[in-house]
mmCIF file of the C-alpha atoms, coordinates in Angstrom:
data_MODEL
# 
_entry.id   MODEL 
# 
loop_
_atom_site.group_PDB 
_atom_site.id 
_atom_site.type_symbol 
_atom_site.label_atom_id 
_atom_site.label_alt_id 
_atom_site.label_comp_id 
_atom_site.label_asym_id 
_atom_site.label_entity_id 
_atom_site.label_seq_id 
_atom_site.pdbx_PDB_ins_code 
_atom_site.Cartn_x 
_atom_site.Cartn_y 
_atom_site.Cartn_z 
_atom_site.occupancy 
_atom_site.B_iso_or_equiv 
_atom_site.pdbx_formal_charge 
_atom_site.auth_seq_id 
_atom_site.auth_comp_id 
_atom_site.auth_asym_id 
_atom_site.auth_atom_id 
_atom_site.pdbx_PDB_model_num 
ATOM 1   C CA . UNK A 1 1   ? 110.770 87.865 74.028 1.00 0.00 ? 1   UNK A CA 1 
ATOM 2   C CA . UNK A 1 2   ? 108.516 89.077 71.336 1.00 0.00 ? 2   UNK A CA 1 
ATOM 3   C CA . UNK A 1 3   ? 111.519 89.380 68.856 1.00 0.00 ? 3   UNK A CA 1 
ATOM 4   C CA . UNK A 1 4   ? 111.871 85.919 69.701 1.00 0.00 ? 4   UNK A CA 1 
ATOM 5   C CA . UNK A 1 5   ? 108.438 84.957 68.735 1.00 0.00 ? 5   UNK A CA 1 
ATOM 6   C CA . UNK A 1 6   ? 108.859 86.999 65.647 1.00 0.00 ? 6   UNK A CA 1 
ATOM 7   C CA . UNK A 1 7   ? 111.851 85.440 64.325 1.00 0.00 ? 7   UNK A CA 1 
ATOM 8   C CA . UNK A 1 8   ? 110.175 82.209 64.910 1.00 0.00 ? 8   UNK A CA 1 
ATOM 9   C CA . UNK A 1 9   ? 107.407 82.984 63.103 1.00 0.00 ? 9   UNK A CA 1 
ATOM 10  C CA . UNK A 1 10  ? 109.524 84.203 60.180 1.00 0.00 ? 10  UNK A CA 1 
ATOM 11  C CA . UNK A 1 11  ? 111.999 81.239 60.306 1.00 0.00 ? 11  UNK A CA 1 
ATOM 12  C CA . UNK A 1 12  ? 108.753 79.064 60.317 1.00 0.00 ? 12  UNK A CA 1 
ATOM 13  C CA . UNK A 1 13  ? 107.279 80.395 56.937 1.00 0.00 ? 13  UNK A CA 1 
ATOM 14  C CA . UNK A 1 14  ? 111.087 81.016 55.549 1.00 0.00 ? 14  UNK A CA 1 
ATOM 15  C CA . UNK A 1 15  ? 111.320 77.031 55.580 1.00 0.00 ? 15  UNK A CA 1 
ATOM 16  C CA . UNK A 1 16  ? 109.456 76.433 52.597 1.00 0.00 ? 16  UNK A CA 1 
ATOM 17  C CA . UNK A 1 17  ? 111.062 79.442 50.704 1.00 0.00 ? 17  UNK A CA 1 
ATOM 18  C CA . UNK A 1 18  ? 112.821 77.507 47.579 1.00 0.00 ? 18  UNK A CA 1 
ATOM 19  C CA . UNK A 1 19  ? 115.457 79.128 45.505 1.00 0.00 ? 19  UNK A CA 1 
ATOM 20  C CA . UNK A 1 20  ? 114.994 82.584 43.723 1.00 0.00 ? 20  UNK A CA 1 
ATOM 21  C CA . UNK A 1 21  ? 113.482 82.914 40.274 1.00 0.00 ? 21  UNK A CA 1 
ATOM 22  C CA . UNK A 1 22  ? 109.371 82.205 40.924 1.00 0.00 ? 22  UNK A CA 1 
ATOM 23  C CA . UNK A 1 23  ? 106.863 84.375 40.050 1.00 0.00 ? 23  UNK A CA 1 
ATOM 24  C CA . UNK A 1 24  ? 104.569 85.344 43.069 1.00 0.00 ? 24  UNK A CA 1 
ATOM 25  C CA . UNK A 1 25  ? 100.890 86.758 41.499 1.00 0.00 ? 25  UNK A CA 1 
ATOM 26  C CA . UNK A 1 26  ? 98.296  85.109 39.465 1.00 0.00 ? 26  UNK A CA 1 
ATOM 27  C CA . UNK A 1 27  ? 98.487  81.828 36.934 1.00 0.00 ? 27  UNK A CA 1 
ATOM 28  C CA . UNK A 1 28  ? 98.749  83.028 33.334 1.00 0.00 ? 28  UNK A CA 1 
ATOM 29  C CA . UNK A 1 29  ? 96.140  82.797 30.977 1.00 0.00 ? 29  UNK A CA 1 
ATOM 30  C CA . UNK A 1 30  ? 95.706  79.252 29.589 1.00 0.00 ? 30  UNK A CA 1 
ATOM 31  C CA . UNK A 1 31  ? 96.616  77.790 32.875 1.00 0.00 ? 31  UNK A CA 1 
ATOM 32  C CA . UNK A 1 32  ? 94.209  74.097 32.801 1.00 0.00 ? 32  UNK A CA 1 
ATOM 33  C CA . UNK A 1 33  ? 92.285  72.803 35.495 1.00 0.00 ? 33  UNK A CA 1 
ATOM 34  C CA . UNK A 1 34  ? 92.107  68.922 34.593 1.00 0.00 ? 34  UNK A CA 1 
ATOM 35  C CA . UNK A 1 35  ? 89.912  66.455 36.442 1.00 0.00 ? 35  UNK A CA 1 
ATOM 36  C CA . UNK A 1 36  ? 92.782  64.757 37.335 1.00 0.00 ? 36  UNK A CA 1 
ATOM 37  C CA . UNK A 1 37  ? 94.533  68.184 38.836 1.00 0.00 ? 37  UNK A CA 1 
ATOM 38  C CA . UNK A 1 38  ? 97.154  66.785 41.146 1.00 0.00 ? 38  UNK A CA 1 
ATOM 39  C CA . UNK A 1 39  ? 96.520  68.287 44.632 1.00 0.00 ? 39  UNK A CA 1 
ATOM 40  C CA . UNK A 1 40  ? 99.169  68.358 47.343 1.00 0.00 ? 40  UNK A CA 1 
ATOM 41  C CA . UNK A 1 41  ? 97.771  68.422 50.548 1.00 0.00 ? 41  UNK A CA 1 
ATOM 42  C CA . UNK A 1 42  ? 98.598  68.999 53.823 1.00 0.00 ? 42  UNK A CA 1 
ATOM 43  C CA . UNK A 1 43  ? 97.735  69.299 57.967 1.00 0.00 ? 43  UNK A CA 1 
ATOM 44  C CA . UNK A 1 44  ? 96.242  72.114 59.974 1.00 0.00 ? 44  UNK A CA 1 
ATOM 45  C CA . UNK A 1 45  ? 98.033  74.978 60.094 1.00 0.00 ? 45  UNK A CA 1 
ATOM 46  C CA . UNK A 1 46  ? 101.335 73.501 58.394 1.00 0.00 ? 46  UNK A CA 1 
ATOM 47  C CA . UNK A 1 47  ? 103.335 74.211 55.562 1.00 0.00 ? 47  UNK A CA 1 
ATOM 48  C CA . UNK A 1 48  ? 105.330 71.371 55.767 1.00 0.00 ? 48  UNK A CA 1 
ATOM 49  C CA . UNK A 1 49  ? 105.342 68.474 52.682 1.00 0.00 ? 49  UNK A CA 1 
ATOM 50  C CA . UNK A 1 50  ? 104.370 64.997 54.069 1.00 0.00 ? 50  UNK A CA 1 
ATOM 51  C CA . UNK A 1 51  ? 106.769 62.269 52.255 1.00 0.00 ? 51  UNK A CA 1 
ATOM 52  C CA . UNK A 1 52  ? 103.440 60.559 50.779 1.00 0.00 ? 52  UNK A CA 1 
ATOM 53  C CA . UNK A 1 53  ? 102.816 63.609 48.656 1.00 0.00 ? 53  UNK A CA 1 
ATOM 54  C CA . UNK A 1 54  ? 106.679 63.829 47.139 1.00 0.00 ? 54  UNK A CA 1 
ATOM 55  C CA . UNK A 1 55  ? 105.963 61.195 44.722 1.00 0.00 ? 55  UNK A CA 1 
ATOM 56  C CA . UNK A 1 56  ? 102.639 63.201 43.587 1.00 0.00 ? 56  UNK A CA 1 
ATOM 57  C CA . UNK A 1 57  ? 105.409 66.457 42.988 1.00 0.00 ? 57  UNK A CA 1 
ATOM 58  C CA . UNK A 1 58  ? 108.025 64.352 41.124 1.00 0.00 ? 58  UNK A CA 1 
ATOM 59  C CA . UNK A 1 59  ? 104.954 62.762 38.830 1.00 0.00 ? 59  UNK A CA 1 
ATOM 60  C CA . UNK A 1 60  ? 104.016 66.422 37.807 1.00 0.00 ? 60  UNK A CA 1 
ATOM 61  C CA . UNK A 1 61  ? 107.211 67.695 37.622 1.00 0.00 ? 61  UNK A CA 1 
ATOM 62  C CA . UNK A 1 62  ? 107.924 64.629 34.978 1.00 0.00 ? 62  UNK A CA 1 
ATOM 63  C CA . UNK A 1 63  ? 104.293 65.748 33.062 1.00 0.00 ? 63  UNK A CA 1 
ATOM 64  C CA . UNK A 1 64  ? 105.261 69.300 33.028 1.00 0.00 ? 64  UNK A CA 1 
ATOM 65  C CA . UNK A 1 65  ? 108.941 68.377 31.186 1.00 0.00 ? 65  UNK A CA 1 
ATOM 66  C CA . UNK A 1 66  ? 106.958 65.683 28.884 1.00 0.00 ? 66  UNK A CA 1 
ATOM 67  C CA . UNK A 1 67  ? 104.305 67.700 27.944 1.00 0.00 ? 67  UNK A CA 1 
ATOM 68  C CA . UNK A 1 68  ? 106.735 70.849 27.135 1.00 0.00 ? 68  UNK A CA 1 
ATOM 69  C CA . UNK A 1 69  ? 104.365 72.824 29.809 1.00 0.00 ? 69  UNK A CA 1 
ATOM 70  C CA . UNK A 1 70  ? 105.460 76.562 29.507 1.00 0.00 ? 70  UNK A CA 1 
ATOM 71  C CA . UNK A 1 71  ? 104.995 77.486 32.946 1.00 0.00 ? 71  UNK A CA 1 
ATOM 72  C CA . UNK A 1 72  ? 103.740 75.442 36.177 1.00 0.00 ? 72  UNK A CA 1 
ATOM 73  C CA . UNK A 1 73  ? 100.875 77.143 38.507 1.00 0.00 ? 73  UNK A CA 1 
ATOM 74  C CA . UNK A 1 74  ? 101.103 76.302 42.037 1.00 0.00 ? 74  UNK A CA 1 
ATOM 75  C CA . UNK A 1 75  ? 97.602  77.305 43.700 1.00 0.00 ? 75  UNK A CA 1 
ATOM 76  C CA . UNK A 1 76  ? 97.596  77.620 47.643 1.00 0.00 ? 76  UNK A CA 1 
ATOM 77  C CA . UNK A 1 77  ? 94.427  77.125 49.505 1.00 0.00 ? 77  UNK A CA 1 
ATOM 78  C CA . UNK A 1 78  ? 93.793  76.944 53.004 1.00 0.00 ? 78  UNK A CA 1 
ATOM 79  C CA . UNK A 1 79  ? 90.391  76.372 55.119 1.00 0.00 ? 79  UNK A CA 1 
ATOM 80  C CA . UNK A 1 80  ? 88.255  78.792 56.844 1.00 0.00 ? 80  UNK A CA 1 
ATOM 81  C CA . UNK A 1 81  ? 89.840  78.613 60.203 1.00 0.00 ? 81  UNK A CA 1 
ATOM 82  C CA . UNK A 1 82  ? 91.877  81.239 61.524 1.00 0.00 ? 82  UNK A CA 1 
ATOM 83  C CA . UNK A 1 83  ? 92.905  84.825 60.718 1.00 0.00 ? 83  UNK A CA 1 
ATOM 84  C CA . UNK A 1 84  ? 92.752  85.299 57.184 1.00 0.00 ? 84  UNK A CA 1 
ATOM 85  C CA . UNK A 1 85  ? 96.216  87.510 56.485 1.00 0.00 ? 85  UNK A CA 1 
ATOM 86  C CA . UNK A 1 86  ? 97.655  84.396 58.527 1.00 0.00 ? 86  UNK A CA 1 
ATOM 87  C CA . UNK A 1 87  ? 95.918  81.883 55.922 1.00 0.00 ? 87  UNK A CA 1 
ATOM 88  C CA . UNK A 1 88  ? 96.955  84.089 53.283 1.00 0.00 ? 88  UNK A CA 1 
ATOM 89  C CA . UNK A 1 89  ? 100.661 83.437 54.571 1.00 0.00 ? 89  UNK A CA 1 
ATOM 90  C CA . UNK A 1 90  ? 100.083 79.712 55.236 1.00 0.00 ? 90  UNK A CA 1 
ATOM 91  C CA . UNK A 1 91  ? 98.654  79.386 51.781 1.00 0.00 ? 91  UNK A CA 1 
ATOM 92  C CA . UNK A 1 92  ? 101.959 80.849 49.688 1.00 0.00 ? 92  UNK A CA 1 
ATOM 93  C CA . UNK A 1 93  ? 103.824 79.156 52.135 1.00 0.00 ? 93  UNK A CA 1 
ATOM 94  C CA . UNK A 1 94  ? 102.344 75.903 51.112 1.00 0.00 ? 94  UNK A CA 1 
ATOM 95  C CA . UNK A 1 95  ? 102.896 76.556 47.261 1.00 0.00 ? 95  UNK A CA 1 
ATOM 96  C CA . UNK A 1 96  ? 106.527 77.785 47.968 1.00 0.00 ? 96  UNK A CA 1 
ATOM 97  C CA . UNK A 1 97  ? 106.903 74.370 49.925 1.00 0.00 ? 97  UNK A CA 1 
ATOM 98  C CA . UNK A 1 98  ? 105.823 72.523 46.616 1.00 0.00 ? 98  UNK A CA 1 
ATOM 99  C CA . UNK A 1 99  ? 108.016 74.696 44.617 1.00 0.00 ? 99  UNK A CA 1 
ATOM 100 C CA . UNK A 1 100 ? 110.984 73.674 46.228 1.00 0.00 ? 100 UNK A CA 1 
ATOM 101 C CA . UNK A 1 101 ? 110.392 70.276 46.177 1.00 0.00 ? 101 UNK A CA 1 
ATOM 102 C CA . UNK A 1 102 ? 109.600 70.871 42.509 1.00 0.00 ? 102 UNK A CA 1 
ATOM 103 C CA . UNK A 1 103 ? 113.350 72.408 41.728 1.00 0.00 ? 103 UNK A CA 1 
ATOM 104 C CA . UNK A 1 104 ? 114.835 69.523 43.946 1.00 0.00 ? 104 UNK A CA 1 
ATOM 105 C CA . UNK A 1 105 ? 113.264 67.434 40.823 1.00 0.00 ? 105 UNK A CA 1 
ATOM 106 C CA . UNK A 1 106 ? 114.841 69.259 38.406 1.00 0.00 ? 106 UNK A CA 1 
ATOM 107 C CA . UNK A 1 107 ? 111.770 71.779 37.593 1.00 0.00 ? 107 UNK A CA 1 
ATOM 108 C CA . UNK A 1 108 ? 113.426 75.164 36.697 1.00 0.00 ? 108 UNK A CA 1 
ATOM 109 C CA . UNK A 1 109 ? 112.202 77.804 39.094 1.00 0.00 ? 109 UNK A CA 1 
ATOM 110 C CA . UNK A 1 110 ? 111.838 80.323 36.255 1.00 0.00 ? 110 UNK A CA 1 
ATOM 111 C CA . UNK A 1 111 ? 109.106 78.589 34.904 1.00 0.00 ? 111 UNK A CA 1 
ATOM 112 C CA . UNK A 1 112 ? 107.372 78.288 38.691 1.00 0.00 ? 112 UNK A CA 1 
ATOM 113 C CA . UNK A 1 113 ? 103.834 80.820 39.450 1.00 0.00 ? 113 UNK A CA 1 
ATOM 114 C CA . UNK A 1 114 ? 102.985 80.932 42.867 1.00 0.00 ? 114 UNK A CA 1 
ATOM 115 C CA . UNK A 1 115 ? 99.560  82.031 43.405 1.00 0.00 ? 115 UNK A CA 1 
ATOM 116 C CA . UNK A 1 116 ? 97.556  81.909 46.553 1.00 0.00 ? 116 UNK A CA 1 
ATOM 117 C CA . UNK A 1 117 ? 93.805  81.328 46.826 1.00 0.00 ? 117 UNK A CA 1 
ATOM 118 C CA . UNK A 1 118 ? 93.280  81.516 50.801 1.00 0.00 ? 118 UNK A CA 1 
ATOM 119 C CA . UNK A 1 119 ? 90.069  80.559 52.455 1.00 0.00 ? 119 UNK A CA 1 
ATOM 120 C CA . UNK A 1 120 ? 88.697  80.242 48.528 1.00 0.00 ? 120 UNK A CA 1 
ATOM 121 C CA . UNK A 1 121 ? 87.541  76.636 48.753 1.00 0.00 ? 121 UNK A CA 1 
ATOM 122 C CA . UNK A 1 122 ? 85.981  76.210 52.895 1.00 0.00 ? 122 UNK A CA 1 
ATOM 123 C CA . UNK A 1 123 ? 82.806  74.704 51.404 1.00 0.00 ? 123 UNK A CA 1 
ATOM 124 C CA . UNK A 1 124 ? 84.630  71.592 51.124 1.00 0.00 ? 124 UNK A CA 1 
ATOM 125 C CA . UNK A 1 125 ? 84.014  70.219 54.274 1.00 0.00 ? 125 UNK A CA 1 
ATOM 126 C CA . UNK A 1 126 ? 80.510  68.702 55.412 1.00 0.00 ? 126 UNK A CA 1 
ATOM 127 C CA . UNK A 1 127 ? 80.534  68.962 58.575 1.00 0.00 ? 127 UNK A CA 1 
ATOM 128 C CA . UNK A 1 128 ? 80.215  72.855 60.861 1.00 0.00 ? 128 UNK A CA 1 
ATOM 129 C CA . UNK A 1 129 ? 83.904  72.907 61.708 1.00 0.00 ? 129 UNK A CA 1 
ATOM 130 C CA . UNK A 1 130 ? 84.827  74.777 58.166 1.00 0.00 ? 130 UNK A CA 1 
ATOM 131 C CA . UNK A 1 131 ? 88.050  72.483 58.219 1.00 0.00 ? 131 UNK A CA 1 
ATOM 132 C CA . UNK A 1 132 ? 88.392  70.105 55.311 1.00 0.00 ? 132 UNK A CA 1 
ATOM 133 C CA . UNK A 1 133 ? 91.726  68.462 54.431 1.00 0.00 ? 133 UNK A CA 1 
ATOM 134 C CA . UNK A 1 134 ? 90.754  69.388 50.793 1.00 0.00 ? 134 UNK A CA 1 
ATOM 135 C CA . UNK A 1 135 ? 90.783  72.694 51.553 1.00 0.00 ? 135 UNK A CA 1 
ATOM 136 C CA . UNK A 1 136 ? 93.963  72.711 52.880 1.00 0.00 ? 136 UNK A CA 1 
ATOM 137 C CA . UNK A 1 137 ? 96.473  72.246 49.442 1.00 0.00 ? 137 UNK A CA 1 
ATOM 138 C CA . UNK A 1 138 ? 98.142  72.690 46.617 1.00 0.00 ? 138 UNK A CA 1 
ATOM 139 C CA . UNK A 1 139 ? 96.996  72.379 43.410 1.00 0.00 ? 139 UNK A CA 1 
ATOM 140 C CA . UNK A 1 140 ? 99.265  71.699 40.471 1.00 0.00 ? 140 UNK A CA 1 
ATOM 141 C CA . UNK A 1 141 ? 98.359  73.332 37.442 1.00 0.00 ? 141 UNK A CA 1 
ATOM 142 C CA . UNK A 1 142 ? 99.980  73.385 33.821 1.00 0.00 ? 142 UNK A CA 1 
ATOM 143 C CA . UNK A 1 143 ? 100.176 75.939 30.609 1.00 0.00 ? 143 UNK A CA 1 
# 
């Protein structure tokens, strides 16, 4: 039974695993943080992409091949809640999610950084429950 629960944990996190040839570490130097960042963001607890937020991926996929970007940064964040080697998980699970979407749209995965920033941004929310949607995302950046 607990092999079970393993594999089902695996198989839930392998989902959002998109084809080989990302980089897994930290965004390269020269990586911009605009105002108008696109964020991807997404439910407690879930990796999964929402079909609102595909047309957010396919508009930066289209900036990144119009502005010649060398490389694309995908940042995963998650809130406060929870264990944080699971948020650490859910958070490059979240960028690899975006990732693959980005390849379905014709991105090359070469030019793909995943980075994770778990638990980095749980001031967000304004309320005691350390849960923000906000703090639960993806955020797009370019070089």
């Amino acid at each position: 039974m607990i092999r079970l629960g393993v594999l089902v944990s695996i198989a839930a996190f392998g989902l959002a695993l998109p084809a080989f040839g990302q980089t897994v570490g930290n965004c390269p130097r020269g990586v911009s943080v605009e105002a108008n960042t696109p964020w991807v963001l997404f439910d407690l607890g879930s990796a999964q992409l929402k079909p609102e937020h595909k047309p957010i991926i396919a508009k930066a996929v289209e900036k990144a091949k119009a502005t010649q970007a060398v490389s694309v940064c995908l940042v995963g964040q998650t809130d406060k809640l929870g264990d944080k080697a699971m948020n650490a998980k859910l958070a490059e699970a979240r960028s690899r999610a975006v990732a693959t979407e980005m390849i379905k749209d014709g991105y090359p995965a070469q030019k793909i950084v995943i980075a994770v920033n778990p638990e980095a941004f749980g001031n967000m929310s304004l309320g005691g429950a350390d849960s923000s949607e906000k703090d639960r995302r993806v955020s797009i950046l370019f070089k």
